Amino acid sequence: MDPIDANIQSVTYTIRPAEPTDARQLALLRARLDAETDHFDRFPGEDVLDEKGFLQLIQHETGIPHSLLVAEVDRQLVGYARCVGFPLRRFAHKADFGVGVVRDFWGQGIGRALLQTTLDWARSVELQKIQLTVVETNQGAVRLYQTTGFQVEGRLKHDRLLADGLYYDTILMGLLLV
């Protein structure tokens, strides 16, 4: 996959596959994203994925479709998207998707570019469905997913405990690629 360069609202960024040299920045980026927002599954410091863990993700060939993309501005990673297929034949037609962009770069089209690049990849490896979960408070993400064709497939009531001490629903979304 060739890198994609874009300039939207005066921010020039590149979307490209993750490389082994990105592992350290990816670990720092994930920790930053966890601390910046309640939109992710983890509280800050939980389920930490360090440089070695990201290096293994980048280098590990699992035999299932997987993609790890990064968004880069001035040689700094500001976002990433990960899409991972399933090893069981009953589920081999689909993959889980997740994306995160540093708050300073929200609204610049980076999340949409990561999503679109992932969807292009998914079609190229002949996946039939992409699925994801999103917390109900993340309405910007819900709108983004809906504008690219994702549909709400379900809702898990009181599924996530957020920093405010309240429980929120998780929205299940999917996109058929066929």
PDB file of C-alpha atoms in Angstrom:
ATOM      1  CA  MET A   1       0.000   0.000   0.000  1.00  0.00           C
ATOM      2  CA  ASP A   2       1.423   3.367  -1.008  1.00  0.00           C
ATOM      3  CA  PRO A   3       1.404   6.232   1.511  1.00  0.00           C
ATOM      4  CA  ILE A   4      -1.331   8.823   1.006  1.00  0.00           C
ATOM      5  CA  ASP A   5      -0.447  12.473   1.505  1.00  0.00           C
ATOM      6  CA  ALA A   6      -3.226  14.945   2.189  1.00  0.00           C
ATOM      7  CA  ASN A   7      -3.525  18.604   3.061  1.00  0.00           C
ATOM      8  CA  ILE A   8      -6.820  19.489   4.708  1.00  0.00           C
ATOM      9  CA  GLN A   9      -7.417  22.729   6.631  1.00  0.00           C
ATOM     10  CA  SER A  10      -3.666  23.539   6.431  1.00  0.00           C
ATOM     11  CA  VAL A  11      -2.531  20.313   8.074  1.00  0.00           C
ATOM     12  CA  THR A  12      -0.434  18.105   5.854  1.00  0.00           C
ATOM     13  CA  TYR A  13      -0.455  14.469   6.916  1.00  0.00           C
ATOM     14  CA  THR A  14       0.526  11.077   5.572  1.00  0.00           C
ATOM     15  CA  ILE A  15      -1.430   7.844   5.991  1.00  0.00           C
ATOM     16  CA  ARG A  16       0.790   4.774   5.611  1.00  0.00           C
ATOM     17  CA  PRO A  17       1.264   1.227   6.895  1.00  0.00           C
ATOM     18  CA  ALA A  18       3.043   1.044  10.248  1.00  0.00           C
ATOM     19  CA  GLU A  19       6.731   0.166  10.110  1.00  0.00           C
ATOM     20  CA  PRO A  20       8.922  -1.413  12.802  1.00  0.00           C
ATOM     21  CA  THR A  21      10.531   1.973  13.452  1.00  0.00           C
ATOM     22  CA  ASP A  22       7.071   3.295  14.494  1.00  0.00           C
ATOM     23  CA  ALA A  23       6.740   0.947  17.488  1.00  0.00           C
ATOM     24  CA  ARG A  24       8.021   3.403  20.124  1.00  0.00           C
ATOM     25  CA  GLN A  25       5.874   6.286  18.847  1.00  0.00           C
ATOM     26  CA  LEU A  26       2.843   3.991  18.627  1.00  0.00           C
ATOM     27  CA  ALA A  27       3.223   3.006  22.277  1.00  0.00           C
ATOM     28  CA  LEU A  28       3.423   6.676  23.294  1.00  0.00           C
ATOM     29  CA  LEU A  29       0.510   7.582  21.015  1.00  0.00           C
ATOM     30  CA  ARG A  30      -1.744   4.888  22.445  1.00  0.00           C
ATOM     31  CA  ALA A  31      -0.969   6.018  26.000  1.00  0.00           C
ATOM     32  CA  ARG A  32      -1.719   9.627  25.030  1.00  0.00           C
ATOM     33  CA  LEU A  33      -5.009   8.701  23.373  1.00  0.00           C
ATOM     34  CA  ASP A  34      -6.100   6.725  26.444  1.00  0.00           C
ATOM     35  CA  ALA A  35      -5.401   9.783  28.617  1.00  0.00           C
ATOM     36  CA  GLU A  36      -7.081  12.330  26.315  1.00  0.00           C
ATOM     37  CA  THR A  37     -10.548  10.877  25.985  1.00  0.00           C
ATOM     38  CA  ASP A  38     -13.073   8.390  27.353  1.00  0.00           C
ATOM     39  CA  HIS A  39     -13.731   7.073  23.843  1.00  0.00           C
ATOM     40  CA  PHE A  40     -11.348   4.139  24.205  1.00  0.00           C
ATOM     41  CA  ASP A  41     -11.851   0.920  26.144  1.00  0.00           C
ATOM     42  CA  ARG A  42      -9.054   1.565  28.613  1.00  0.00           C
ATOM     43  CA  PHE A  43      -8.514   3.949  31.477  1.00  0.00           C
ATOM     44  CA  PRO A  44      -5.020   5.498  31.332  1.00  0.00           C
ATOM     45  CA  GLY A  45      -2.412   2.926  32.369  1.00  0.00           C
ATOM     46  CA  GLU A  46      -4.616  -0.118  31.757  1.00  0.00           C
ATOM     47  CA  ASP A  47      -3.682  -2.878  29.313  1.00  0.00           C
ATOM     48  CA  VAL A  48      -0.538  -1.009  28.271  1.00  0.00           C
ATOM     49  CA  LEU A  49       0.962  -1.981  24.937  1.00  0.00           C
ATOM     50  CA  ASP A  50       4.632  -1.044  24.979  1.00  0.00           C
ATOM     51  CA  GLU A  51       7.155  -0.613  22.177  1.00  0.00           C
ATOM     52  CA  LYS A  52       7.933  -4.337  22.121  1.00  0.00           C
ATOM     53  CA  GLY A  53       4.222  -5.163  21.906  1.00  0.00           C
ATOM     54  CA  PHE A  54       3.714  -2.818  18.966  1.00  0.00           C
ATOM     55  CA  LEU A  55       6.806  -4.195  17.261  1.00  0.00           C
ATOM     56  CA  GLN A  56       5.311  -7.683  17.536  1.00  0.00           C
ATOM     57  CA  LEU A  57       1.999  -6.422  16.095  1.00  0.00           C
ATOM     58  CA  ILE A  58       3.790  -4.860  13.156  1.00  0.00           C
ATOM     59  CA  GLN A  59       6.045  -7.850  12.429  1.00  0.00           C
ATOM     60  CA  HIS A  60       3.804 -10.773  13.359  1.00  0.00           C
ATOM     61  CA  GLU A  61       2.258 -12.660  10.475  1.00  0.00           C
ATOM     62  CA  THR A  62      -0.827 -14.374  11.854  1.00  0.00           C
ATOM     63  CA  GLY A  63      -2.302 -15.926   8.742  1.00  0.00           C
ATOM     64  CA  ILE A  64      -5.394 -13.738   9.205  1.00  0.00           C
ATOM     65  CA  PRO A  65      -5.978 -10.388   7.537  1.00  0.00           C
ATOM     66  CA  HIS A  66      -4.656  -7.528   9.641  1.00  0.00           C
ATOM     67  CA  SER A  67      -3.703  -3.951   8.979  1.00  0.00           C
ATOM     68  CA  LEU A  68      -2.053  -1.311  11.145  1.00  0.00           C
ATOM     69  CA  LEU A  69      -1.983   2.161   9.623  1.00  0.00           C
ATOM     70  CA  VAL A  70      -0.493   5.353  11.023  1.00  0.00           C
ATOM     71  CA  ALA A  71      -1.182   9.034  10.417  1.00  0.00           C
ATOM     72  CA  GLU A  72       1.914  11.196  10.479  1.00  0.00           C
ATOM     73  CA  VAL A  73       2.379  14.981  10.683  1.00  0.00           C
ATOM     74  CA  ASP A  74       5.930  16.372  10.589  1.00  0.00           C
ATOM     75  CA  ARG A  75       7.356  12.903  11.332  1.00  0.00           C
ATOM     76  CA  GLN A  76       5.196  12.559  14.452  1.00  0.00           C
ATOM     77  CA  LEU A  77       2.420   9.980  14.698  1.00  0.00           C
ATOM     78  CA  VAL A  78      -0.921  11.646  15.418  1.00  0.00           C
ATOM     79  CA  GLY A  79      -3.267   8.731  14.792  1.00  0.00           C
ATOM     80  CA  TYR A  80      -3.569   5.086  13.928  1.00  0.00           C
ATOM     81  CA  ALA A  81      -6.101   2.546  12.738  1.00  0.00           C
ATOM     82  CA  ARG A  82      -6.067  -1.166  13.278  1.00  0.00           C
ATOM     83  CA  CYS A  83      -8.164  -3.786  11.556  1.00  0.00           C
ATOM     84  CA  VAL A  84      -7.872  -7.439  12.578  1.00  0.00           C
ATOM     85  CA  GLY A  85      -9.563 -10.480  11.079  1.00  0.00           C
ATOM     86  CA  PHE A  86     -10.593 -13.659  12.844  1.00  0.00           C
ATOM     87  CA  PRO A  87      -8.800 -17.031  12.730  1.00  0.00           C
ATOM     88  CA  LEU A  88     -11.986 -19.146  12.885  1.00  0.00           C
ATOM     89  CA  ARG A  89     -13.500 -20.028   9.515  1.00  0.00           C
ATOM     90  CA  ARG A  90     -17.026 -19.096  10.644  1.00  0.00           C
ATOM     91  CA  PHE A  91     -15.808 -15.519  11.174  1.00  0.00           C
ATOM     92  CA  ALA A  92     -13.002 -15.292   8.587  1.00  0.00           C
ATOM     93  CA  HIS A  93     -15.136 -13.063   6.359  1.00  0.00           C
ATOM     94  CA  LYS A  94     -15.018 -10.117   8.769  1.00  0.00           C
ATOM     95  CA  ALA A  95     -12.662  -7.991  10.837  1.00  0.00           C
ATOM     96  CA  ASP A  96     -12.753  -5.649  13.844  1.00  0.00           C
ATOM     97  CA  PHE A  97     -11.791  -2.010  13.335  1.00  0.00           C
ATOM     98  CA  GLY A  98     -10.544   0.692  15.671  1.00  0.00           C
ATOM     99  CA  VAL A  99      -9.117   4.169  15.125  1.00  0.00           C
ATOM    100  CA  GLY A 100      -7.702   6.966  17.238  1.00  0.00           C
ATOM    101  CA  VAL A 101      -6.498  10.486  16.486  1.00  0.00           C
ATOM    102  CA  VAL A 102      -4.831  12.918  18.889  1.00  0.00           C
ATOM    103  CA  ARG A 103      -7.324  15.553  20.062  1.00  0.00           C
ATOM    104  CA  ASP A 104      -5.223  18.409  18.597  1.00  0.00           C
ATOM    105  CA  PHE A 105      -5.901  16.958  15.137  1.00  0.00           C
ATOM    106  CA  TRP A 106      -9.621  16.227  15.421  1.00  0.00           C
ATOM    107  CA  GLY A 107     -11.647  17.711  12.581  1.00  0.00           C
ATOM    108  CA  GLN A 108      -8.772  17.610  10.092  1.00  0.00           C
ATOM    109  CA  GLY A 109     -10.007  14.582   8.119  1.00  0.00           C
ATOM    110  CA  ILE A 110      -7.356  12.247   9.527  1.00  0.00           C
ATOM    111  CA  GLY A 111      -9.791   9.788  11.101  1.00  0.00           C
ATOM    112  CA  ARG A 112     -11.821   9.665   7.889  1.00  0.00           C
ATOM    113  CA  ALA A 113      -8.635   9.076   5.840  1.00  0.00           C
ATOM    114  CA  LEU A 114      -7.535   6.256   8.169  1.00  0.00           C
ATOM    115  CA  LEU A 115     -10.997   4.700   7.918  1.00  0.00           C
ATOM    116  CA  GLN A 116     -11.184   4.999   4.127  1.00  0.00           C
ATOM    117  CA  THR A 117      -7.684   3.572   3.672  1.00  0.00           C
ATOM    118  CA  THR A 118      -8.624   0.664   5.927  1.00  0.00           C
ATOM    119  CA  LEU A 119     -11.814   0.023   3.943  1.00  0.00           C
ATOM    120  CA  ASP A 120      -9.823   0.037   0.694  1.00  0.00           C
ATOM    121  CA  TRP A 121      -7.414  -2.487   2.237  1.00  0.00           C
ATOM    122  CA  ALA A 122     -10.296  -4.650   3.510  1.00  0.00           C
ATOM    123  CA  ARG A 123     -11.800  -4.813   0.039  1.00  0.00           C
ATOM    124  CA  SER A 124      -8.406  -5.677  -1.462  1.00  0.00           C
ATOM    125  CA  VAL A 125      -8.086  -8.718   0.828  1.00  0.00           C
ATOM    126  CA  GLU A 126     -11.720  -9.639   0.076  1.00  0.00           C
ATOM    127  CA  LEU A 127     -13.164  -9.171   3.533  1.00  0.00           C
ATOM    128  CA  GLN A 128     -16.940  -9.019   3.479  1.00  0.00           C
ATOM    129  CA  LYS A 129     -17.620  -7.078   6.662  1.00  0.00           C
ATOM    130  CA  ILE A 130     -15.984  -4.586   9.015  1.00  0.00           C
ATOM    131  CA  GLN A 131     -17.390  -4.250  12.501  1.00  0.00           C
ATOM    132  CA  LEU A 132     -16.647  -1.907  15.387  1.00  0.00           C
ATOM    133  CA  THR A 133     -17.863  -0.655  18.723  1.00  0.00           C
ATOM    134  CA  VAL A 134     -18.195   2.970  19.794  1.00  0.00           C
ATOM    135  CA  VAL A 135     -19.282   4.522  23.079  1.00  0.00           C
ATOM    136  CA  GLU A 136     -22.576   6.400  22.757  1.00  0.00           C
ATOM    137  CA  THR A 137     -20.982   9.692  23.838  1.00  0.00           C
ATOM    138  CA  ASN A 138     -18.694   9.688  20.780  1.00  0.00           C
ATOM    139  CA  GLN A 139     -21.277  11.110  18.398  1.00  0.00           C
ATOM    140  CA  GLY A 140     -18.624  12.497  16.036  1.00  0.00           C
ATOM    141  CA  ALA A 141     -17.354   8.977  15.423  1.00  0.00           C
ATOM    142  CA  VAL A 142     -20.885   7.602  15.032  1.00  0.00           C
ATOM    143  CA  ARG A 143     -21.603  10.252  12.363  1.00  0.00           C
ATOM    144  CA  LEU A 144     -18.307   9.516  10.598  1.00  0.00           C
ATOM    145  CA  TYR A 145     -19.053   5.802  10.485  1.00  0.00           C
ATOM    146  CA  GLN A 146     -22.600   6.389   9.267  1.00  0.00           C
ATOM    147  CA  THR A 147     -21.417   8.681   6.455  1.00  0.00           C
ATOM    148  CA  THR A 148     -19.181   5.862   5.209  1.00  0.00           C
ATOM    149  CA  GLY A 149     -22.027   3.338   5.223  1.00  0.00           C
ATOM    150  CA  PHE A 150     -21.786   1.719   8.660  1.00  0.00           C
ATOM    151  CA  GLN A 151     -25.091   0.839  10.258  1.00  0.00           C
ATOM    152  CA  VAL A 152     -26.026   0.417  13.893  1.00  0.00           C
ATOM    153  CA  GLU A 153     -26.440  -3.306  14.513  1.00  0.00           C
ATOM    154  CA  GLY A 154     -27.044  -3.265  18.225  1.00  0.00           C
ATOM    155  CA  ARG A 155     -26.497  -1.642  21.571  1.00  0.00           C
ATOM    156  CA  LEU A 156     -25.014  -2.930  24.818  1.00  0.00           C
ATOM    157  CA  LYS A 157     -26.776  -1.126  27.664  1.00  0.00           C
ATOM    158  CA  HIS A 158     -24.700   0.325  30.515  1.00  0.00           C
ATOM    159  CA  ASP A 159     -21.654  -1.361  29.043  1.00  0.00           C
ATOM    160  CA  ARG A 160     -18.848   1.116  29.835  1.00  0.00           C
ATOM    161  CA  LEU A 161     -17.847   2.908  32.982  1.00  0.00           C
ATOM    162  CA  LEU A 162     -16.394   6.302  32.077  1.00  0.00           C
ATOM    163  CA  ALA A 163     -14.276   8.723  34.103  1.00  0.00           C
ATOM    164  CA  ASP A 164     -17.369  10.593  35.331  1.00  0.00           C
ATOM    165  CA  GLY A 165     -18.389   7.444  37.252  1.00  0.00           C
ATOM    166  CA  LEU A 166     -21.438   6.794  35.056  1.00  0.00           C
ATOM    167  CA  TYR A 167     -22.212   3.864  32.774  1.00  0.00           C
ATOM    168  CA  TYR A 168     -22.821   4.372  29.063  1.00  0.00           C
ATOM    169  CA  ASP A 169     -24.001   2.225  26.187  1.00  0.00           C
ATOM    170  CA  THR A 170     -21.728   0.718  23.562  1.00  0.00           C
ATOM    171  CA  ILE A 171     -23.031   0.938  20.002  1.00  0.00           C
ATOM    172  CA  LEU A 172     -22.268  -1.997  17.703  1.00  0.00           C
ATOM    173  CA  MET A 173     -21.806  -0.993  14.064  1.00  0.00           C
ATOM    174  CA  GLY A 174     -21.054  -2.890  10.890  1.00  0.00           C
ATOM    175  CA  LEU A 175     -20.417  -2.313   7.210  1.00  0.00           C
ATOM    176  CA  LEU A 176     -21.008  -4.965   4.555  1.00  0.00           C
ATOM    177  CA  LEU A 177     -18.363  -4.679   1.850  1.00  0.00           C
ATOM    178  CA  VAL A 178     -20.044  -6.985  -0.665  1.00  0.00           C
TER     179      VAL A 178
END
